[in-house]
N, CA, C and O atoms as a Tinker XYZ file with bonds, in Angstrom:
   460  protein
     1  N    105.421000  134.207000  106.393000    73     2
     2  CA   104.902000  135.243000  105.525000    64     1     3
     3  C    105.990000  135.751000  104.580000    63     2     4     5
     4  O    105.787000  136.082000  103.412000    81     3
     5  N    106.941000  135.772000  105.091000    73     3     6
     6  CA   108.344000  136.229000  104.732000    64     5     7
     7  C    108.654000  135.653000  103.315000    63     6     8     9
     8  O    109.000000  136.215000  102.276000    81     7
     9  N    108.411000  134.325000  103.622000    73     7    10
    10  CA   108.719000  132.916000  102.095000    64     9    11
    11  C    107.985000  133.212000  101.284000    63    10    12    13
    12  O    108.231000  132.864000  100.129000    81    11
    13  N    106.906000  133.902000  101.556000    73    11    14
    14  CA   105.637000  133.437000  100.587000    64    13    15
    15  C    105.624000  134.609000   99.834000    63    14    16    17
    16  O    104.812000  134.668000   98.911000    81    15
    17  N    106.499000  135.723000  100.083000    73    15    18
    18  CA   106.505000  137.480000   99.371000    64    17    19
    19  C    107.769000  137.122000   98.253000    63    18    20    21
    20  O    107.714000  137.456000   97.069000    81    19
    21  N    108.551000  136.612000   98.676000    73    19    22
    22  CA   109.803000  136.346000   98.118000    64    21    23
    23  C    109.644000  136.056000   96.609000    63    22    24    25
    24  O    109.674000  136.860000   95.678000    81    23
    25  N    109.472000  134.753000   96.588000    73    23    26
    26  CA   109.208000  134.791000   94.878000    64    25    27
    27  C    108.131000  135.783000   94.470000    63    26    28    29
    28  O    107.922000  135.545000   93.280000    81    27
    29  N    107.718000  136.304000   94.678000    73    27    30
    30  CA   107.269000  137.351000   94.220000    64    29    31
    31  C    107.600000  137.921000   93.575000    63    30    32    33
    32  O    107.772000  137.860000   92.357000    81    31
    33  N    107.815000  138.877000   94.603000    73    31    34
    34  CA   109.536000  140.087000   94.705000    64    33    35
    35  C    110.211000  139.443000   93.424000    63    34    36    37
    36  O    109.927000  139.969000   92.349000    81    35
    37  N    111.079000  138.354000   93.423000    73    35    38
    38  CA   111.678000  137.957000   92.526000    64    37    39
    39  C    111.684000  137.722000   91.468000    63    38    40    41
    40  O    112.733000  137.629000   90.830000    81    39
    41  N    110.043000  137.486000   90.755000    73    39    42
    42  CA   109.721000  137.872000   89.452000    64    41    43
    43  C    109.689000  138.691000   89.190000    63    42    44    45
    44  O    109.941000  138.998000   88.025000    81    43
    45  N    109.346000  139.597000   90.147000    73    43    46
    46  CA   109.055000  141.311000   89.339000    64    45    47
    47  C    111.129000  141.895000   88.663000    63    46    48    49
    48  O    111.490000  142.507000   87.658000    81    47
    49  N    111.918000  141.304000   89.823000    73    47    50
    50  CA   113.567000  141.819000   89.271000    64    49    51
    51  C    113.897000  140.923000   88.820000    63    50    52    53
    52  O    115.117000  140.754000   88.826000    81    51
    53  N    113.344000  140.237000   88.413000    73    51    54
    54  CA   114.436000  139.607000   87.295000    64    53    55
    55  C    113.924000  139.995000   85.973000    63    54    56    57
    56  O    114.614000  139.975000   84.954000    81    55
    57  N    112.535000  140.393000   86.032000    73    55    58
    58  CA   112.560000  141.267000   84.586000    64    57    59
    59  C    113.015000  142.563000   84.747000    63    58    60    61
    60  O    112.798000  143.206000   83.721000    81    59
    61  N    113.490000  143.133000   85.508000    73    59    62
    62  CA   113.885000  144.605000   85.685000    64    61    63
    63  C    115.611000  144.180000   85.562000    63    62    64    65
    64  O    116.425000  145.068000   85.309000    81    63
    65  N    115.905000  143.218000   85.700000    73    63    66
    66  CA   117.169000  143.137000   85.435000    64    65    67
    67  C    117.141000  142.355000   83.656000    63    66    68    69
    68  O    118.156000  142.217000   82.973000    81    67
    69  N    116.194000  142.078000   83.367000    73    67    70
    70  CA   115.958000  141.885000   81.948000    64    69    71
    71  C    116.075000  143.111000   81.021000    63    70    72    73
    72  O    116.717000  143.200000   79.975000    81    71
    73  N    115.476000  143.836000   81.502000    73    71    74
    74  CA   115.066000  145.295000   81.253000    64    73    75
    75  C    116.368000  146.097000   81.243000    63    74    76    77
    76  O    116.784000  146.762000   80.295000    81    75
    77  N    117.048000  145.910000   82.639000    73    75    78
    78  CA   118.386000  146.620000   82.904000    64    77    79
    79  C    119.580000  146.137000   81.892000    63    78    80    81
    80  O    120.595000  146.788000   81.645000    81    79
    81  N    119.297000  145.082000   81.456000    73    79    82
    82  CA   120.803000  144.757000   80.784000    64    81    83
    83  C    120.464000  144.976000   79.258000    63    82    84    85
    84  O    121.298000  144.586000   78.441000    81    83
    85  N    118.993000  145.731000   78.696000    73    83    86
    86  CA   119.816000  146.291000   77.411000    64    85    87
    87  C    119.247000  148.110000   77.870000    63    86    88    89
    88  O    119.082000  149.019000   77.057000    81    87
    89  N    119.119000  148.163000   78.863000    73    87    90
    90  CA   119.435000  150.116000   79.270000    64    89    91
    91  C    118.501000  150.751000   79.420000    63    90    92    93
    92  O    118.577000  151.979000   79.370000    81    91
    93  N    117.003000  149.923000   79.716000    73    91    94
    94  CA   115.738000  150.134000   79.886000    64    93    95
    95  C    115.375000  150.811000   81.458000    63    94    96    97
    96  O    114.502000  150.282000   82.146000    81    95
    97  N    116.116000  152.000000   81.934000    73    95    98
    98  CA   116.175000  152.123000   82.955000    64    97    99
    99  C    114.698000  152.449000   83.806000    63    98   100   101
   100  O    114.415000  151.867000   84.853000    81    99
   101  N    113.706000  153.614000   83.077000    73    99   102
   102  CA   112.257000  153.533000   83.161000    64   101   103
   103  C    111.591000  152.191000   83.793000    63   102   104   105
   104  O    111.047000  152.171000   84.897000    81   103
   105  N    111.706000  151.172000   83.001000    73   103   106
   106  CA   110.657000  150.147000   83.201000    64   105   107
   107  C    111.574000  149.041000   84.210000    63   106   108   109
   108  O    111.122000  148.125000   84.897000    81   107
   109  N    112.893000  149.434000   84.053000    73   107   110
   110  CA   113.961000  148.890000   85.587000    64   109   111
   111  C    113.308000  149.507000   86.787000    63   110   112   113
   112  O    113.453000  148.800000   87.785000    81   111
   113  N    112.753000  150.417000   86.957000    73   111   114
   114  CA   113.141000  151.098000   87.933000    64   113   115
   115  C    111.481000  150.977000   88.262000    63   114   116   117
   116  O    111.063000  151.285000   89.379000    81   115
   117  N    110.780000  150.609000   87.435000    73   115   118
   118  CA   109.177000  150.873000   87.673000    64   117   119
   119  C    109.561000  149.368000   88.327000    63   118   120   121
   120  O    109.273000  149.369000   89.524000    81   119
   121  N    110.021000  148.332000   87.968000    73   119   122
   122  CA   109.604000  147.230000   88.115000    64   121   123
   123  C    110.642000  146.589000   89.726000    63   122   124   125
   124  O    110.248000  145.559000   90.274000    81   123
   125  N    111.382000  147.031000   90.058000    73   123   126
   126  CA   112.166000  147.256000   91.235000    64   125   127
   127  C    111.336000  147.725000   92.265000    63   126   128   129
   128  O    111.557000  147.120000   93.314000    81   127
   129  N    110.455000  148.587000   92.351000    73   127   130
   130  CA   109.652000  149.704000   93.353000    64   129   131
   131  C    108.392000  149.076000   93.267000    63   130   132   133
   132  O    107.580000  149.278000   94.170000    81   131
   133  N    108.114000  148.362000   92.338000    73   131   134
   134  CA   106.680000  147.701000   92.004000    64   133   135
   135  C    106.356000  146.938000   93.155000    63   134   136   137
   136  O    105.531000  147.328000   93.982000    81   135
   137  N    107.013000  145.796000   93.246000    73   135   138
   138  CA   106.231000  144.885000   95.059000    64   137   139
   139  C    106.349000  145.655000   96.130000    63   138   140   141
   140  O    106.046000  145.186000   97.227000    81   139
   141  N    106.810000  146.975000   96.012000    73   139   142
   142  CA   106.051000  147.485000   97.351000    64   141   143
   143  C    105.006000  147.752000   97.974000    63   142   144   145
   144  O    104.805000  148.042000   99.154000    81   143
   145  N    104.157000  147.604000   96.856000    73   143   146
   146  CA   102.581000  147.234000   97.244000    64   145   147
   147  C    102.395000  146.450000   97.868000    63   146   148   149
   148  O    101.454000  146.477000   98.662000    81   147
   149  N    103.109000  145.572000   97.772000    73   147   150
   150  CA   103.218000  144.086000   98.738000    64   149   151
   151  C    102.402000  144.979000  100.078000    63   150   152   153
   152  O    101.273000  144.581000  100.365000    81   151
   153  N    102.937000  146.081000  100.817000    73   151   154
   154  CA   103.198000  146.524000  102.007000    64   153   155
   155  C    101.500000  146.484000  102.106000    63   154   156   157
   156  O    100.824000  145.753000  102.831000    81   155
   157  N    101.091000  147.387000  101.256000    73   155   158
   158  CA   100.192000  148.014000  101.964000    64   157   159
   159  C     98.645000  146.800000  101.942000    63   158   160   161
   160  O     98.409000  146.062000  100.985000    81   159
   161  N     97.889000  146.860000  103.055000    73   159   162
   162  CA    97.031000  145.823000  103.672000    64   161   163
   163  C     95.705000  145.990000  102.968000    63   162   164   165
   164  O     94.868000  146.186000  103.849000    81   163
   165  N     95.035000  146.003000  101.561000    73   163   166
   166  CA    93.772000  146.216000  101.492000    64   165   167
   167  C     93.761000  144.505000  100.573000    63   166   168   169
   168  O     94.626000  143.636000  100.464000    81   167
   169  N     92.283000  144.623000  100.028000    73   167   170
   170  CA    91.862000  142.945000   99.700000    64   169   171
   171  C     92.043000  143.663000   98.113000    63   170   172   173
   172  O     91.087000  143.267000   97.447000    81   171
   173  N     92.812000  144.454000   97.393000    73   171   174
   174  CA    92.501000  144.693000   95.976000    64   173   175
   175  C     94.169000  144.196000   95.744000    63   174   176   177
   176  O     94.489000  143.539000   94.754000    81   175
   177  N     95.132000  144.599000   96.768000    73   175   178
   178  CA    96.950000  144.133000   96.003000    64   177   179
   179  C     96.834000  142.883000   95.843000    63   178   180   181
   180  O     97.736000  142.625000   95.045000    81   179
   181  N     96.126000  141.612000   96.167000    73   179   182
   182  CA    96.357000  140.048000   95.758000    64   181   183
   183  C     95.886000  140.232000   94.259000    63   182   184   185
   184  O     96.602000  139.761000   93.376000    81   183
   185  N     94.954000  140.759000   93.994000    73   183   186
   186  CA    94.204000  141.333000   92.210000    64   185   187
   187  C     95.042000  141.499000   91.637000    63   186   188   189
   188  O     95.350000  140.842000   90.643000    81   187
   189  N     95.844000  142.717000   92.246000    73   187   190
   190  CA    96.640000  143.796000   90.960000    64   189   191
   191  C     98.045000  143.127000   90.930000    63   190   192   193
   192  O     98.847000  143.361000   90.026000    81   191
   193  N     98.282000  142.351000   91.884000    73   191   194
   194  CA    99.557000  141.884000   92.262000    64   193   195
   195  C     99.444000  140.728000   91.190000    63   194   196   197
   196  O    100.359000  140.667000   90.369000    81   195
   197  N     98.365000  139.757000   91.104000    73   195   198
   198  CA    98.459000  138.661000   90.159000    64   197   199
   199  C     98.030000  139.461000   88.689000    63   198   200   201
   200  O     98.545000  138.779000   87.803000    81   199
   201  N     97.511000  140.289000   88.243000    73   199   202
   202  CA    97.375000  140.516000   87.016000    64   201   203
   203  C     98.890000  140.874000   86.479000    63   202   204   205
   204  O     99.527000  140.149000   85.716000    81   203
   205  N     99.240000  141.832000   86.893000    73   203   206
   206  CA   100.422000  141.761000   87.108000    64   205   207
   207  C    101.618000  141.271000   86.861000    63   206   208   209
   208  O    102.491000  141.649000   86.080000    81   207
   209  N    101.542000  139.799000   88.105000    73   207   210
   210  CA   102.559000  138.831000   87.276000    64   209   211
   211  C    102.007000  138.340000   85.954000    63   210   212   213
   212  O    102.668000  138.486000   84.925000    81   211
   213  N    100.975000  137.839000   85.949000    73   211   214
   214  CA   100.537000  137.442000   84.432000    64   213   215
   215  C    101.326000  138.065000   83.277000    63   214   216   217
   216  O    102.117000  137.591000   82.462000    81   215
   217  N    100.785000  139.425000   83.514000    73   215   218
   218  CA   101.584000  139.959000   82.244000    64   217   219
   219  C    103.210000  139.758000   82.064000    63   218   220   221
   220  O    103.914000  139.713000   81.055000    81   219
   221  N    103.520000  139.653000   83.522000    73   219   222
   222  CA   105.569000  139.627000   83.798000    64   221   223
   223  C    105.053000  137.992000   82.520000    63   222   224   225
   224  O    105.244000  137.902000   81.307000    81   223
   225  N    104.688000  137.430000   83.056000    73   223   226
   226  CA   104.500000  135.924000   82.191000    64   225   227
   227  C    104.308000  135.878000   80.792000    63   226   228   229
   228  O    104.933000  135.233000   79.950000    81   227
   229  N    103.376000  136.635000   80.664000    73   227   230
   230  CA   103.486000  137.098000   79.192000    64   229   231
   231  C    104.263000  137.833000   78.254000    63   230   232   233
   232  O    104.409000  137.632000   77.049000    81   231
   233  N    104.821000  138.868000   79.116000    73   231   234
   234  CA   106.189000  139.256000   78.443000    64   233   235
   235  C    107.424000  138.786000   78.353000    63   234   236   237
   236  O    108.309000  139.384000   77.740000    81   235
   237  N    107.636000  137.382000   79.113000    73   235   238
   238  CA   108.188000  136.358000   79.665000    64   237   239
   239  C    108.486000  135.333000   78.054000    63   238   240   241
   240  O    109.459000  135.023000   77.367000    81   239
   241  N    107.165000  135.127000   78.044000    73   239   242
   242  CA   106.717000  134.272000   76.661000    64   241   243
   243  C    107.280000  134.813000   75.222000    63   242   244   245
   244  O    107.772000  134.179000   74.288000    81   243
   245  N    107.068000  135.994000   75.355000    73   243   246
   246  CA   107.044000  137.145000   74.028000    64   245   247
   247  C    108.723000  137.025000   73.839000    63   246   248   249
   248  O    109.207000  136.554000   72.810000    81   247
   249  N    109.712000  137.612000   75.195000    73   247   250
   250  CA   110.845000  137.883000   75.190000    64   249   251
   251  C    111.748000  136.124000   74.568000    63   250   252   253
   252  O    112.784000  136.031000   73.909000    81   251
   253  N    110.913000  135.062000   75.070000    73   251   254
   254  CA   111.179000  133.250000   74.553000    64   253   255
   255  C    111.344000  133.133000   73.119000    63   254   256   257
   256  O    112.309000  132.693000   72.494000    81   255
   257  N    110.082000  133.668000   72.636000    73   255   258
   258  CA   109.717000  133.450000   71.374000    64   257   259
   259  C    110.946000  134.334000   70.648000    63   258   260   261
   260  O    111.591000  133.838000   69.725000    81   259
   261  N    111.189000  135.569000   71.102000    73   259   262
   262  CA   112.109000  136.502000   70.445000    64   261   263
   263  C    113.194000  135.776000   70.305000    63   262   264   265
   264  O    113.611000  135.388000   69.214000    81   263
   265  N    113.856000  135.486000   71.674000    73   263   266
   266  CA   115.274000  134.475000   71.492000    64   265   267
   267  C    115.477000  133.300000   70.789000    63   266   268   269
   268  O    116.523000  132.791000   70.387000    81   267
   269  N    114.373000  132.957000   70.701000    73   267   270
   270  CA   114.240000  131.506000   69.790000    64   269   271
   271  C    114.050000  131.459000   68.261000    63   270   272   273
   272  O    114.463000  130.529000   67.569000    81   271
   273  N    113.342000  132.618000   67.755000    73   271   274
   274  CA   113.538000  133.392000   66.460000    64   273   275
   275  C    114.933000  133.895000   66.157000    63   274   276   277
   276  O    115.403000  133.740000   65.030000    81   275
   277  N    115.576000  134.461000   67.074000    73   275   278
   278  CA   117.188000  134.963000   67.072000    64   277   279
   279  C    118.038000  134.317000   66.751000    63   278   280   281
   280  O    118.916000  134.701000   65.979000    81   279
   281  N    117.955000  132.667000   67.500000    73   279   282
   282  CA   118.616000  131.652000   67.935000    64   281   283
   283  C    118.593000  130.798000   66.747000    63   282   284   285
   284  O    119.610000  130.191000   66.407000    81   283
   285  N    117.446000  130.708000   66.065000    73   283   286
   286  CA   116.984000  130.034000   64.807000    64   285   287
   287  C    117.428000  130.601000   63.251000    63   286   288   289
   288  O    117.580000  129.976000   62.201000    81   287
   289  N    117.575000  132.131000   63.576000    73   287   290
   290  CA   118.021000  132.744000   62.645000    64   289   291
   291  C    119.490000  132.346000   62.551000    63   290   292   293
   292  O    119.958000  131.898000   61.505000    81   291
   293  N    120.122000  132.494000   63.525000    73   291   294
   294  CA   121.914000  132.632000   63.579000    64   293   295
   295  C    122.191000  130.686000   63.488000    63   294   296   297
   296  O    123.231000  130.100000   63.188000    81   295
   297  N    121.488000  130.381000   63.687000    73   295   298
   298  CA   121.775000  128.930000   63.982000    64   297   299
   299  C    122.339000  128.156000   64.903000    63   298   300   301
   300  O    122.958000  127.109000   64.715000    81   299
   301  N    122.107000  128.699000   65.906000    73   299   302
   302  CA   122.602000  128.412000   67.208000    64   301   303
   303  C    121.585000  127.368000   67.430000    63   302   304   305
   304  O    120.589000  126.971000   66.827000    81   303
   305  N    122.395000  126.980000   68.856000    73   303   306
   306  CA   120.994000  126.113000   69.529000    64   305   307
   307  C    120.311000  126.418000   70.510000    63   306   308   309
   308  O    120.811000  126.730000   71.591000    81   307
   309  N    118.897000  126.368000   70.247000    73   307   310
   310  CA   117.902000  127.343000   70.958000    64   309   311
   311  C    117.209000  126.117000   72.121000    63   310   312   313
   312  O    116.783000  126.770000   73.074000    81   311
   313  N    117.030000  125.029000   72.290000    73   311   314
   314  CA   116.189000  124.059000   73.176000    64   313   315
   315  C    116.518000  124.379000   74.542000    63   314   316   317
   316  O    115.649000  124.485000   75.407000    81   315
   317  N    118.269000  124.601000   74.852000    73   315   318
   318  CA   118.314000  124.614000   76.050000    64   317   319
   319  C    118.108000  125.963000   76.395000    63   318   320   321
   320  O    118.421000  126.042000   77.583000    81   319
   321  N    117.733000  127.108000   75.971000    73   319   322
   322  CA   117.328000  128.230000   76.242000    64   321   323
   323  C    115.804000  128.684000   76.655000    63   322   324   325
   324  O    115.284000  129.432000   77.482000    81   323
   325  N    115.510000  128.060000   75.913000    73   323   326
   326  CA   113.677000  127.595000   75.548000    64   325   327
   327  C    113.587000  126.852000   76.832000    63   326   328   329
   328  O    112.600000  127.235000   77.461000    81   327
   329  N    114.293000  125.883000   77.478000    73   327   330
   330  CA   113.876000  125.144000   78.980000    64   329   331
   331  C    114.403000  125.936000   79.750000    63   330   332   333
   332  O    113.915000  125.703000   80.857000    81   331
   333  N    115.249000  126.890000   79.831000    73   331   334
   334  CA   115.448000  128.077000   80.690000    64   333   335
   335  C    113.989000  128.844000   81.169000    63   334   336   337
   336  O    113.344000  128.834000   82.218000    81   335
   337  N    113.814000  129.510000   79.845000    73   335   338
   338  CA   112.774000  130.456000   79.722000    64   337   339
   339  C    111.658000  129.780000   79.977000    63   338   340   341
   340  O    110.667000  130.459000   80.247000    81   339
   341  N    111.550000  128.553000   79.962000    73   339   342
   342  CA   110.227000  127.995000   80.489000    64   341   343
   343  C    109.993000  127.867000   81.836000    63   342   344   345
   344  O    108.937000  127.965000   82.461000    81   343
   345  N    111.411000  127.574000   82.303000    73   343   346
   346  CA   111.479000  127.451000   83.768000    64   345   347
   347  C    111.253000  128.779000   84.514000    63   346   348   349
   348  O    111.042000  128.742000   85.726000    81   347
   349  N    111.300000  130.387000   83.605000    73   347   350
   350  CA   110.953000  131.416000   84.133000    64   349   351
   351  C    109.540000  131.737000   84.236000    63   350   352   353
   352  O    108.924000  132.127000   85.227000    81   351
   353  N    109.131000  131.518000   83.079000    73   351   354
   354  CA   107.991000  131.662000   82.865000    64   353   355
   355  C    106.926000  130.943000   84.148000    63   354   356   357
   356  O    106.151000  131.626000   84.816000    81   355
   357  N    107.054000  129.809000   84.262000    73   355   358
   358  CA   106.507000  128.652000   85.326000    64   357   359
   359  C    107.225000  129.475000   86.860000    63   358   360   361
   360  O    106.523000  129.483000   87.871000    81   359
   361  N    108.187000  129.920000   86.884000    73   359   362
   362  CA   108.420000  130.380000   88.005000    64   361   363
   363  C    107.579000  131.648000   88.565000    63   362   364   365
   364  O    107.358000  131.934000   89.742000    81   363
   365  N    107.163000  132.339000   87.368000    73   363   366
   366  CA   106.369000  133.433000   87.302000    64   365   367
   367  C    104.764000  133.373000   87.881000    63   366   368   369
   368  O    104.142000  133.972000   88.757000    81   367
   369  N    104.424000  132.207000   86.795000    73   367   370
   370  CA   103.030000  132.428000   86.611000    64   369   371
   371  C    103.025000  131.785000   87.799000    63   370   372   373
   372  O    102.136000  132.331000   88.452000    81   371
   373  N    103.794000  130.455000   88.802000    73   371   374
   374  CA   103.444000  130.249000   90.003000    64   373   375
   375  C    103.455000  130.891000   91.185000    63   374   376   377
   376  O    103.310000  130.152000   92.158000    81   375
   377  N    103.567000  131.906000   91.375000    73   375   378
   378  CA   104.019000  133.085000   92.158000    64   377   379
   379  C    102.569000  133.854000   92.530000    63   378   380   381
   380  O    102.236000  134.498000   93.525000    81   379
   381  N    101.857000  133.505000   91.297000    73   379   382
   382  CA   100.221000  133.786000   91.186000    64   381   383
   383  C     99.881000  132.679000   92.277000    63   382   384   385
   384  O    100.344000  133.381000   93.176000    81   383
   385  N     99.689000  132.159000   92.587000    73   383   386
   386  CA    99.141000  131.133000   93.704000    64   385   387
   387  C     99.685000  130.925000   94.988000    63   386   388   389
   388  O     99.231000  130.191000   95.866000    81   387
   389  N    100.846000  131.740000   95.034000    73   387   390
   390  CA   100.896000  132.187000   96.356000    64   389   391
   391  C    100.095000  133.079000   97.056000    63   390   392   393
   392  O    100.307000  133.413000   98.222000    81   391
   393  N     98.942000  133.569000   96.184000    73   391   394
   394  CA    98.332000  134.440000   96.956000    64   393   395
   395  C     97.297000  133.593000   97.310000    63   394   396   397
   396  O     96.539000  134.239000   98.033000    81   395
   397  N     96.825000  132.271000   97.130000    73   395   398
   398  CA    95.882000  131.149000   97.778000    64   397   399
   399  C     96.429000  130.680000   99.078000    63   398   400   401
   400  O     95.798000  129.721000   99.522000    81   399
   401  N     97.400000  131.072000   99.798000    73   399   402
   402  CA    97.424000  130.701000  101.043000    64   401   403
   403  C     96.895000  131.187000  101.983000    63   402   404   405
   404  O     96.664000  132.387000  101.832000    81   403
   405  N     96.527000  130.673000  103.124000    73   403   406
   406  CA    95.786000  131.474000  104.611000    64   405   407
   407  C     96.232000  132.272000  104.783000    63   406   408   409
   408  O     95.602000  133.317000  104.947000    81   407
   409  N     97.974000  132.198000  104.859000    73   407   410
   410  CA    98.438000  133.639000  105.613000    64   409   411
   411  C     98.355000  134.781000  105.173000    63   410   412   413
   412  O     98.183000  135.811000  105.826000    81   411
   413  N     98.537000  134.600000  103.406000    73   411   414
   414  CA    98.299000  136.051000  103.060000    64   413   415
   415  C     96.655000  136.211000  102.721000    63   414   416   417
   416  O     96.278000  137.380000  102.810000    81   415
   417  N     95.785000  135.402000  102.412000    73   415   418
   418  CA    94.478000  135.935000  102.787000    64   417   419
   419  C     94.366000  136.771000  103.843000    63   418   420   421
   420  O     94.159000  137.984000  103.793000    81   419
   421  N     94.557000  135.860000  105.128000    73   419   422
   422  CA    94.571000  136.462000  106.346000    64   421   423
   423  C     95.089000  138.397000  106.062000    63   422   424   425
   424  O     94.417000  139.428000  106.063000    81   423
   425  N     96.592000  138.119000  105.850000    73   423   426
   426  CA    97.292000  139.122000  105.700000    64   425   427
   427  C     97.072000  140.140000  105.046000    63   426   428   429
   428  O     97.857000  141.088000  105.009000    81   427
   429  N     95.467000  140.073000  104.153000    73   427   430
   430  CA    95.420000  141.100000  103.019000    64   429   431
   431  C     93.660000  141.473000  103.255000    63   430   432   433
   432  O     93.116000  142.210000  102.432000    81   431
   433  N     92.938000  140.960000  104.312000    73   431   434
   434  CA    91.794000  141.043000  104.593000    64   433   435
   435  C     90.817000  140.249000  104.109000    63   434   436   437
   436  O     89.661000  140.670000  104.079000    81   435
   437  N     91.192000  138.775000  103.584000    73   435   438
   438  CA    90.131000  137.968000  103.052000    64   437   439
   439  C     89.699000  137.020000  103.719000    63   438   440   441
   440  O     90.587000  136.307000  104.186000    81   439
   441  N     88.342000  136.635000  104.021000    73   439   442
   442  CA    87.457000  135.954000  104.801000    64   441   443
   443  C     86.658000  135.518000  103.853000    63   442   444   445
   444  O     86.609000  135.883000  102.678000    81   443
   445  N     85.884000  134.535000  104.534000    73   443   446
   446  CA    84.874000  133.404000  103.975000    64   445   447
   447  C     83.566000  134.674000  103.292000    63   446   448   449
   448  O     82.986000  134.580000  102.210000    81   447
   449  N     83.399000  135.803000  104.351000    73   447   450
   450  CA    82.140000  136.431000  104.235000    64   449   451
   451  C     82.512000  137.283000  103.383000    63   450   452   453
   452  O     81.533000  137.838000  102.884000    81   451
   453  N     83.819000  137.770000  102.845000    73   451   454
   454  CA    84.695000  138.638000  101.804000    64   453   455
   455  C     85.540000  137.948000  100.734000    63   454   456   457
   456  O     86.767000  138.049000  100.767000    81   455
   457  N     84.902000  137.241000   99.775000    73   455   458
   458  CA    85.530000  136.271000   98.462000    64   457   459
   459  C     86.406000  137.185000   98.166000    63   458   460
   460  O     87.189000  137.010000   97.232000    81   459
């Protein structure tokens, strides 16, 4: 159960440490305290928990596009940054399908007779 919270957890801080390193302490600090929902046992946190990351994914995308506009402007080289950020992004949005396993069904109150 332990494995399967983890990346989670881990998308939500690494945008809070996105957040933290230009002084965004508000939305650091929202996003640090955020998987503690993890905790609590009803069938609605697998919902709010994946909408959620989505958006981490989408702001994920937004923050890509920014660096790559930046990167393009100054003339740097942007590709290997762009396969970074893709690899976040994909790390993100898969984090959403950890909530298709038994254990945390099990773990969050979902049954055959409760979709």
């Amino acid at each position: 159960m332990f494995f399967r919270i983890v990346p989670i957890v881990m998308s939500f801080w690494l945008l809070a440490a996105h957040f933290l390193r230009f002084g965004a302490m508000l939305p650091c600090i929202i996003l640090l305290v955020y998987p503690l929902l993890l905790v609590i046992r009803h069938r609605w946190i697998p919902y709010v928990m994946s909408l959620s990351l989505g958006l981490v994914g989408l702001k994920w995308l937004q923050v890509t596009y920014d660096m790559v506009n930046v990167r393009l402007m100054m003339g740097d080289d942007w590709l290997r940054m762009s396969i970074i950020m893709a690899g976040v992004v994909c790390f993100t949005l898969m984090s959403i399908s950890l909530f298709q396993s038994r254990k945390l069904k099990a773990f969050y109150g979902f049954s055959r007779a409760n979709p």
